mmCIF file of C-alpha atoms in Angstrom:
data_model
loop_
_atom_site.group_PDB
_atom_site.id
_atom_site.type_symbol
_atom_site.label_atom_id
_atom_site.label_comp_id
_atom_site.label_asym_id
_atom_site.label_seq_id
_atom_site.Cartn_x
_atom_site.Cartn_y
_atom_site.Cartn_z
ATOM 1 C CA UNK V 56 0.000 0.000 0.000
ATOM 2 C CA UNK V 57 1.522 3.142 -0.896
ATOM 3 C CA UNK V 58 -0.595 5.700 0.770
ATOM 4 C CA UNK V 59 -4.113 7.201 0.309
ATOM 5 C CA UNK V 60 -5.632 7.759 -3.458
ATOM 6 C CA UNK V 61 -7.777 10.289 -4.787
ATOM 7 C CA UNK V 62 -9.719 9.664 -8.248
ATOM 8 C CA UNK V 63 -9.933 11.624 -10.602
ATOM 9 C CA UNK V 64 -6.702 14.163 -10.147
ATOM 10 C CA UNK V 65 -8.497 16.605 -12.079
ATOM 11 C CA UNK V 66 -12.171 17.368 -13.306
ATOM 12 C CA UNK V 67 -13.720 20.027 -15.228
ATOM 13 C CA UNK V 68 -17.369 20.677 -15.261
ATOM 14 C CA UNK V 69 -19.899 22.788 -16.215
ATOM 15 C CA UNK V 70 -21.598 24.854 -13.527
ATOM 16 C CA UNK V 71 -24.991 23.126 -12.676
ATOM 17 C CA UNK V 72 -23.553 19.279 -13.220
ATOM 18 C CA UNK V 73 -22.850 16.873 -10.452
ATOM 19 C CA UNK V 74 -19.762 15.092 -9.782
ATOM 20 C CA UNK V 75 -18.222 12.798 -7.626
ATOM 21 C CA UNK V 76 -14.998 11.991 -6.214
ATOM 22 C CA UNK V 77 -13.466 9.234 -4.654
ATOM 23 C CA UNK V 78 -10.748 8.461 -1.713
ATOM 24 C CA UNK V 79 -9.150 5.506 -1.133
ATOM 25 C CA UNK V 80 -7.146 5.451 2.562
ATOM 26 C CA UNK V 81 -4.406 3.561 3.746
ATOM 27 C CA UNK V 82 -5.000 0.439 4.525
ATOM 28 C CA UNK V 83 -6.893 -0.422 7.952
ATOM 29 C CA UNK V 84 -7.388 3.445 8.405
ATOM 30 C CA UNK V 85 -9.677 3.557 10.045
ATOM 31 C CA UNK V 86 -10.542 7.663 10.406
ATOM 32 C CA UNK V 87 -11.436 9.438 7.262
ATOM 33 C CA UNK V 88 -11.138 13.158 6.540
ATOM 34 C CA UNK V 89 -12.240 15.722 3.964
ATOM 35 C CA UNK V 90 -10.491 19.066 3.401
ATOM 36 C CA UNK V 91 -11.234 21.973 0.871
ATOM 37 C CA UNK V 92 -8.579 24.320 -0.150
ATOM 38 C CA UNK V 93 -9.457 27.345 -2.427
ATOM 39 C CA UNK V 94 -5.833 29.397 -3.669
ATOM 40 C CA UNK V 95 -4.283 31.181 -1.547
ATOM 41 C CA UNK V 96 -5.337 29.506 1.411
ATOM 42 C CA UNK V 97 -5.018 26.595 3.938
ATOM 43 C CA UNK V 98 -6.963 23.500 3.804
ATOM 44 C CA UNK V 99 -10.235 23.847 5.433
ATOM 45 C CA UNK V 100 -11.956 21.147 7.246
ATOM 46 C CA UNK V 101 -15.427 19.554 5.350
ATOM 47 C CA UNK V 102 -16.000 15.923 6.923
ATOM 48 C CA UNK V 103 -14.702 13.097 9.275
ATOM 49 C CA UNK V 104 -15.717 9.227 9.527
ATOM 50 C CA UNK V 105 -14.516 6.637 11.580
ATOM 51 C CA UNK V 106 -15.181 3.376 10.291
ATOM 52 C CA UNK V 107 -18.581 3.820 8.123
ATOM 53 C CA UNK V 108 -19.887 6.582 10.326
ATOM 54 C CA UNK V 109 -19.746 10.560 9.217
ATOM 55 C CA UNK V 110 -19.255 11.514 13.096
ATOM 56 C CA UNK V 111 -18.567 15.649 12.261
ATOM 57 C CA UNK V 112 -19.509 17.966 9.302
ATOM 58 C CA UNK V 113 -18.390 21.573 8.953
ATOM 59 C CA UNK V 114 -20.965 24.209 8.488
ATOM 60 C CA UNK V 115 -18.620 24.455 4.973
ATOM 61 C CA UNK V 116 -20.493 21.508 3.643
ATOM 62 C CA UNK V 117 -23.999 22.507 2.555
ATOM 63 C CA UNK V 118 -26.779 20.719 1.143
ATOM 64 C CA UNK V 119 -25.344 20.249 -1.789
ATOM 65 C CA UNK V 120 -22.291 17.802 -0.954
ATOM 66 C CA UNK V 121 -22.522 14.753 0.191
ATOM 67 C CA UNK V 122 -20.202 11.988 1.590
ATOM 68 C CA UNK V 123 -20.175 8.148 2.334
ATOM 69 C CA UNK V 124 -17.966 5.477 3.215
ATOM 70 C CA UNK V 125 -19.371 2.542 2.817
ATOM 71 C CA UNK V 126 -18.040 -0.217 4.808
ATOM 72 C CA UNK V 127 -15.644 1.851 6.224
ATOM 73 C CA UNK V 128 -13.199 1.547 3.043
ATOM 74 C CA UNK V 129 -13.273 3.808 0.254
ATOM 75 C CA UNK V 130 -15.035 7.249 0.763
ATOM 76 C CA UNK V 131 -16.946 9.404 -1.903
ATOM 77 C CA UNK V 132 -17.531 13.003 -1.900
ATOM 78 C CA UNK V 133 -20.772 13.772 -4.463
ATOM 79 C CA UNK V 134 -21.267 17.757 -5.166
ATOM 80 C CA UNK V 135 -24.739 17.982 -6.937
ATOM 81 C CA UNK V 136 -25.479 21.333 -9.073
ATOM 82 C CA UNK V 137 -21.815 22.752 -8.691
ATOM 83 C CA UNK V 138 -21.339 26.630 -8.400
ATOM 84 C CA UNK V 139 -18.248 28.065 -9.809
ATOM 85 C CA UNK V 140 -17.768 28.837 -6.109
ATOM 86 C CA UNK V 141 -17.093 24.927 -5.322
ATOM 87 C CA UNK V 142 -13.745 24.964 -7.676
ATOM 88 C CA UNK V 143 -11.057 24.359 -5.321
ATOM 89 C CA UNK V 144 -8.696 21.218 -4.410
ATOM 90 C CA UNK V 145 -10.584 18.520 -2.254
ATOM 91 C CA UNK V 146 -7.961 16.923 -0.015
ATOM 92 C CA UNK V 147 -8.621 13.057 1.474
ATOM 93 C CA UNK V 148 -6.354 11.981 4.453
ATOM 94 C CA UNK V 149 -7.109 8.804 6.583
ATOM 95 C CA UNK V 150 -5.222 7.860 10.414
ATOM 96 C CA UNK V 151 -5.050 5.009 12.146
ATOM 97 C CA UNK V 152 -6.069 6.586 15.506
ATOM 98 C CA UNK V 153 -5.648 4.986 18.726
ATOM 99 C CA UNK V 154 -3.554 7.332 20.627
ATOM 100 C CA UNK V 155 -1.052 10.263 19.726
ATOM 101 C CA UNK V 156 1.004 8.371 16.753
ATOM 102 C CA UNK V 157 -2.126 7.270 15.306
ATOM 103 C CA UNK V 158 -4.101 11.021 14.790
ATOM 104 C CA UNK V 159 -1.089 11.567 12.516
ATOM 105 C CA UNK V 160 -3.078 12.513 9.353
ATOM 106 C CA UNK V 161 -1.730 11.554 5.875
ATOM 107 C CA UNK V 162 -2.838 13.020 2.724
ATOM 108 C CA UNK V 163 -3.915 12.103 -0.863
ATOM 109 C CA UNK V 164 -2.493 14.312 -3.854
ATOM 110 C CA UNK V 165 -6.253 15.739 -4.073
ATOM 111 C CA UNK V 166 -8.893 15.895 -6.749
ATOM 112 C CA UNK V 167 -8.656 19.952 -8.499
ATOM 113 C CA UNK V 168 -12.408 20.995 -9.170
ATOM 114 C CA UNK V 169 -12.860 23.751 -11.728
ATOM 115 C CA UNK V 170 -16.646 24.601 -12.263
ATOM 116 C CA UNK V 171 -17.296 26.927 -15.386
ATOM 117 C CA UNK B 225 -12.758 29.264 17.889
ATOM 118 C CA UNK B 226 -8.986 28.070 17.089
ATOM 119 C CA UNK B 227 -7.424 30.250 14.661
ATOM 120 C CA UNK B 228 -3.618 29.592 13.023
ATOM 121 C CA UNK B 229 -2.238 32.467 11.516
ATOM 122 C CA UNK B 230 1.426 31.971 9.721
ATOM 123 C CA UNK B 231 3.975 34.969 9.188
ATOM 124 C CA UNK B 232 4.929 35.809 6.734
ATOM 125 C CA UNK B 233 2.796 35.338 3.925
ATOM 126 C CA UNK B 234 5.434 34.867 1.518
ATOM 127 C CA UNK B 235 9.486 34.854 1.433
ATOM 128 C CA UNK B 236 12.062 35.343 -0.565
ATOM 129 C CA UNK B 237 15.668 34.624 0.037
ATOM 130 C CA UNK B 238 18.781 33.858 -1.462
ATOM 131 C CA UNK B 239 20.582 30.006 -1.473
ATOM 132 C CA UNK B 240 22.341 29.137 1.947
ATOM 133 C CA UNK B 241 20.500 31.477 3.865
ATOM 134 C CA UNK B 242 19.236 30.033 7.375
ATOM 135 C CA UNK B 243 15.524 30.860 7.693
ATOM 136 C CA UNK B 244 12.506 30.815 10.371
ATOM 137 C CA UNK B 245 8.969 30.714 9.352
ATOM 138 C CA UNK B 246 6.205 31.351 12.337
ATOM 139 C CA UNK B 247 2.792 29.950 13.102
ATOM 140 C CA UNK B 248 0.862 31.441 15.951
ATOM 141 C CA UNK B 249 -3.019 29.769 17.265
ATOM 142 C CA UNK B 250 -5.074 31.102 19.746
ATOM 143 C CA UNK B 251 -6.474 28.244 21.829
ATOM 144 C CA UNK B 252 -3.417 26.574 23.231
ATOM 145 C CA UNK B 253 -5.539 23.215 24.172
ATOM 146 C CA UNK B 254 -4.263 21.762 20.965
ATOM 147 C CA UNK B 255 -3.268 17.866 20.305
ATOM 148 C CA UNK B 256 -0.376 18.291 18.029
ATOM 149 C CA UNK B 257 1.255 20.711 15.771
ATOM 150 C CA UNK B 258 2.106 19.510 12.063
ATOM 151 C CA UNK B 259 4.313 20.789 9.422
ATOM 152 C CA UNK B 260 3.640 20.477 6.153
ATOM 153 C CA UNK B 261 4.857 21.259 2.450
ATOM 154 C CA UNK B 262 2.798 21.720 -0.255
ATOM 155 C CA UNK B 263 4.493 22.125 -4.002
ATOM 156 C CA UNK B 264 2.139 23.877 -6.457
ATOM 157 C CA UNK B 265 -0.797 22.185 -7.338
ATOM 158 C CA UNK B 266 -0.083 19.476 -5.522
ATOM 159 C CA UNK B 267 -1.230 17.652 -2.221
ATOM 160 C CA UNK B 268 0.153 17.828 1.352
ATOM 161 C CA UNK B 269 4.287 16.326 2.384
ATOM 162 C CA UNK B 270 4.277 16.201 6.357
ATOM 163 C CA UNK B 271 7.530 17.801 7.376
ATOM 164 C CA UNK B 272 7.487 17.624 11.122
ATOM 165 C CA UNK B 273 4.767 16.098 13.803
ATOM 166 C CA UNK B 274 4.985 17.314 17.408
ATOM 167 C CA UNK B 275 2.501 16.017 19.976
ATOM 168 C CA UNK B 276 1.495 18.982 22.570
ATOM 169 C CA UNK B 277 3.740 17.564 25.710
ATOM 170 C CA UNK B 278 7.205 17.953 23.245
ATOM 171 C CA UNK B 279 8.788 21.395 22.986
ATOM 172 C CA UNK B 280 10.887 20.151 19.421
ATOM 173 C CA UNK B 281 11.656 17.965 16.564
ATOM 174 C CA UNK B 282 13.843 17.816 13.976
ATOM 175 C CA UNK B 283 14.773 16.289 10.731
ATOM 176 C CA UNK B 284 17.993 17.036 8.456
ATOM 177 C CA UNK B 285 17.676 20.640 7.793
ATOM 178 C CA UNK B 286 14.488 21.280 9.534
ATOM 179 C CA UNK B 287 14.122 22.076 13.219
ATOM 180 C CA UNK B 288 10.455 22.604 14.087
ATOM 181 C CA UNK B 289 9.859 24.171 17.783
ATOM 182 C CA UNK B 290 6.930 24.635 19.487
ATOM 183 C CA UNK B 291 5.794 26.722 23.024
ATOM 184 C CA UNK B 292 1.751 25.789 23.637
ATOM 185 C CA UNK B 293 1.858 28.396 26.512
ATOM 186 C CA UNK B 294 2.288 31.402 23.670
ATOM 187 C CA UNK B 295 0.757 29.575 20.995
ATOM 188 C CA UNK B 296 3.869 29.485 18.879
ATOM 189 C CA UNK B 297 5.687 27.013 17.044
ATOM 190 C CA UNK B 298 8.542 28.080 13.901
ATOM 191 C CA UNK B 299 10.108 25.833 11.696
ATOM 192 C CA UNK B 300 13.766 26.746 10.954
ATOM 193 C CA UNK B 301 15.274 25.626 7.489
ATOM 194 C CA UNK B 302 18.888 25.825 7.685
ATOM 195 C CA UNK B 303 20.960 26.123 4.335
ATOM 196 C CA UNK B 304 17.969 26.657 2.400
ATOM 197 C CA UNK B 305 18.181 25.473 -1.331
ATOM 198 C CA UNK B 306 16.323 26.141 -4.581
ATOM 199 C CA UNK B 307 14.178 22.889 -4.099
ATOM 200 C CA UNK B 308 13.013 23.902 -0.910
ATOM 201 C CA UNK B 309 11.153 26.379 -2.575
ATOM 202 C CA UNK B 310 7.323 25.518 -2.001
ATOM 203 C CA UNK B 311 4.420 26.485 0.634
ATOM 204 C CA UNK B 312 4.696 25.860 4.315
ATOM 205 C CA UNK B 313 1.566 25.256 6.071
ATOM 206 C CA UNK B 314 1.357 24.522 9.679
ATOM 207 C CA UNK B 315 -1.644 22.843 11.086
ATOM 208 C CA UNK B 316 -3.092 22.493 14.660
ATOM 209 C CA UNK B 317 -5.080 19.301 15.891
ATOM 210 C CA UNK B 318 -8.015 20.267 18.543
ATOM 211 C CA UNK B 319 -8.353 18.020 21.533
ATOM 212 C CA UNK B 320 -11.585 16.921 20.718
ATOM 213 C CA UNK B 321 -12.759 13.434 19.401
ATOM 214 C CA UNK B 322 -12.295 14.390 15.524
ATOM 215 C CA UNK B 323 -8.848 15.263 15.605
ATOM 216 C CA UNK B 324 -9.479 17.329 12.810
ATOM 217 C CA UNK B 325 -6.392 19.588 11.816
ATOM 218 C CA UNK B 326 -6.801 23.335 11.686
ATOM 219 C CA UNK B 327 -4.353 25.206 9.011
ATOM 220 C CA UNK B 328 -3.013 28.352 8.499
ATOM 221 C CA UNK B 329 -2.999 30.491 5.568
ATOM 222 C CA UNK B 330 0.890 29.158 5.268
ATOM 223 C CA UNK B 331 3.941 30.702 3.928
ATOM 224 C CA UNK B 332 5.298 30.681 0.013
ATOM 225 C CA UNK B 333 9.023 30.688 -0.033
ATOM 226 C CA UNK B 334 10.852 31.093 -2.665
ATOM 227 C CA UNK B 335 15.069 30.513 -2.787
ATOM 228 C CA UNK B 336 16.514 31.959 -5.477
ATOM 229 C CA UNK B 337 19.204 30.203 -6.639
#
């Protein structure tokens, strides 16, 4: 295993389309995160699971987004009717947990959104 | 609210130069502090870790410190080179059960070769 995945690395769309993206952790992660970062800026924090729960959302993630992780594996993050407002980088990172080691977060290469 | 704030916003200095970049948070009940690099358009290289009871950590030419009391930690490159050149974003972890990381705005640095 050589760390966490994020498909696709890139996507275009057309504002008013839906699209989906997908993480895939490190093995026997078993916390999941979601981070937005628009240029210029630091990541900012969307959505956490651990296991197949979503345990936290930020107030960043409206109505429009969605997220699962079925099984506690793989995540997707689904954006329906995107605003050229939701083009930024979506960052995935997954931890082991279980103590001070295992919060370490570590971090896919991200999926770049542009909305036109 | 926990806020990380990183100074300064951007850098330029010349090869071999010794530099310090700063990140300052508010709420000093933090887990960890993290370190990152970020080249453009890409995702997120952890640098340094250091859990909340540590003052320090280093690797090769980084030396990350960090003093919860005053909500401070800097990371010190020493001998900087042209491939350091890249964003530096430090990044907080709250105590609470997420462990969700709180960035700053981070710092571009450029060494000109």
């Amino acid at each position: 295993d050589t760390g966490v995945s994020q498909n696709p690395r890139h996507k275009i769309t057309k504002r008013g389309q839906n699209v989906t993206f997908r993480c895939d952790p490190i093995s026997e992660h078993n916390r999941l995160y979601w981070y937005r970062q628009t240029l210029g800026q630091g990541p900012e924090f969307l959505t956490y699971f651990q296991n197949e729960a979503q345990l936290e959302k930020s107030r960043l993630l409206s109505d429009r987004f969605s997220a699962e992780r079925p099984k506690g594996s793989f995540s997707t993050l689904e954006i329906q009717r995107t605003e050229q407002g939701d083009s930024a980088m979506y960052l995935c990172a997954s931890s082991p947990g279980g103590g001070p080691r295992g919060e370490t977060q570590y971090f896919g290469p991200g999926t770049r959104l542009l909305v036109l | 609210k926990q806020e990380v704030t990183q100074i300064p916003a951007a850098l330029s200095v010349p090869e071999g130069e010794n530099l310090v970049l700063n990140c300052s948070f508010t709420d000093s009940a933090i887990y960890n502090l993290q370190w990152f690099r970020q080249d453009p358009g890409k995702g997120l290289t952890s640098l340094l870790l250091i859990q909340s009871s540590q003052r320090e950590q280093t690797s090769g030419r980084l030396n990350a410190s960090l003093d919860k009391s005053s909500g401070r930690s800097t990371l010190y490159i020493a001998a900087s080179q042209p491939g350091d050149s890249a964003t530096y974003l430090c990044a907080v972890t709250l105590t609470s059960g997420t462990y969700k990381y709180i960035f700053g705005t981070g710092t571009r640095l450029k060494v000109l070769a």
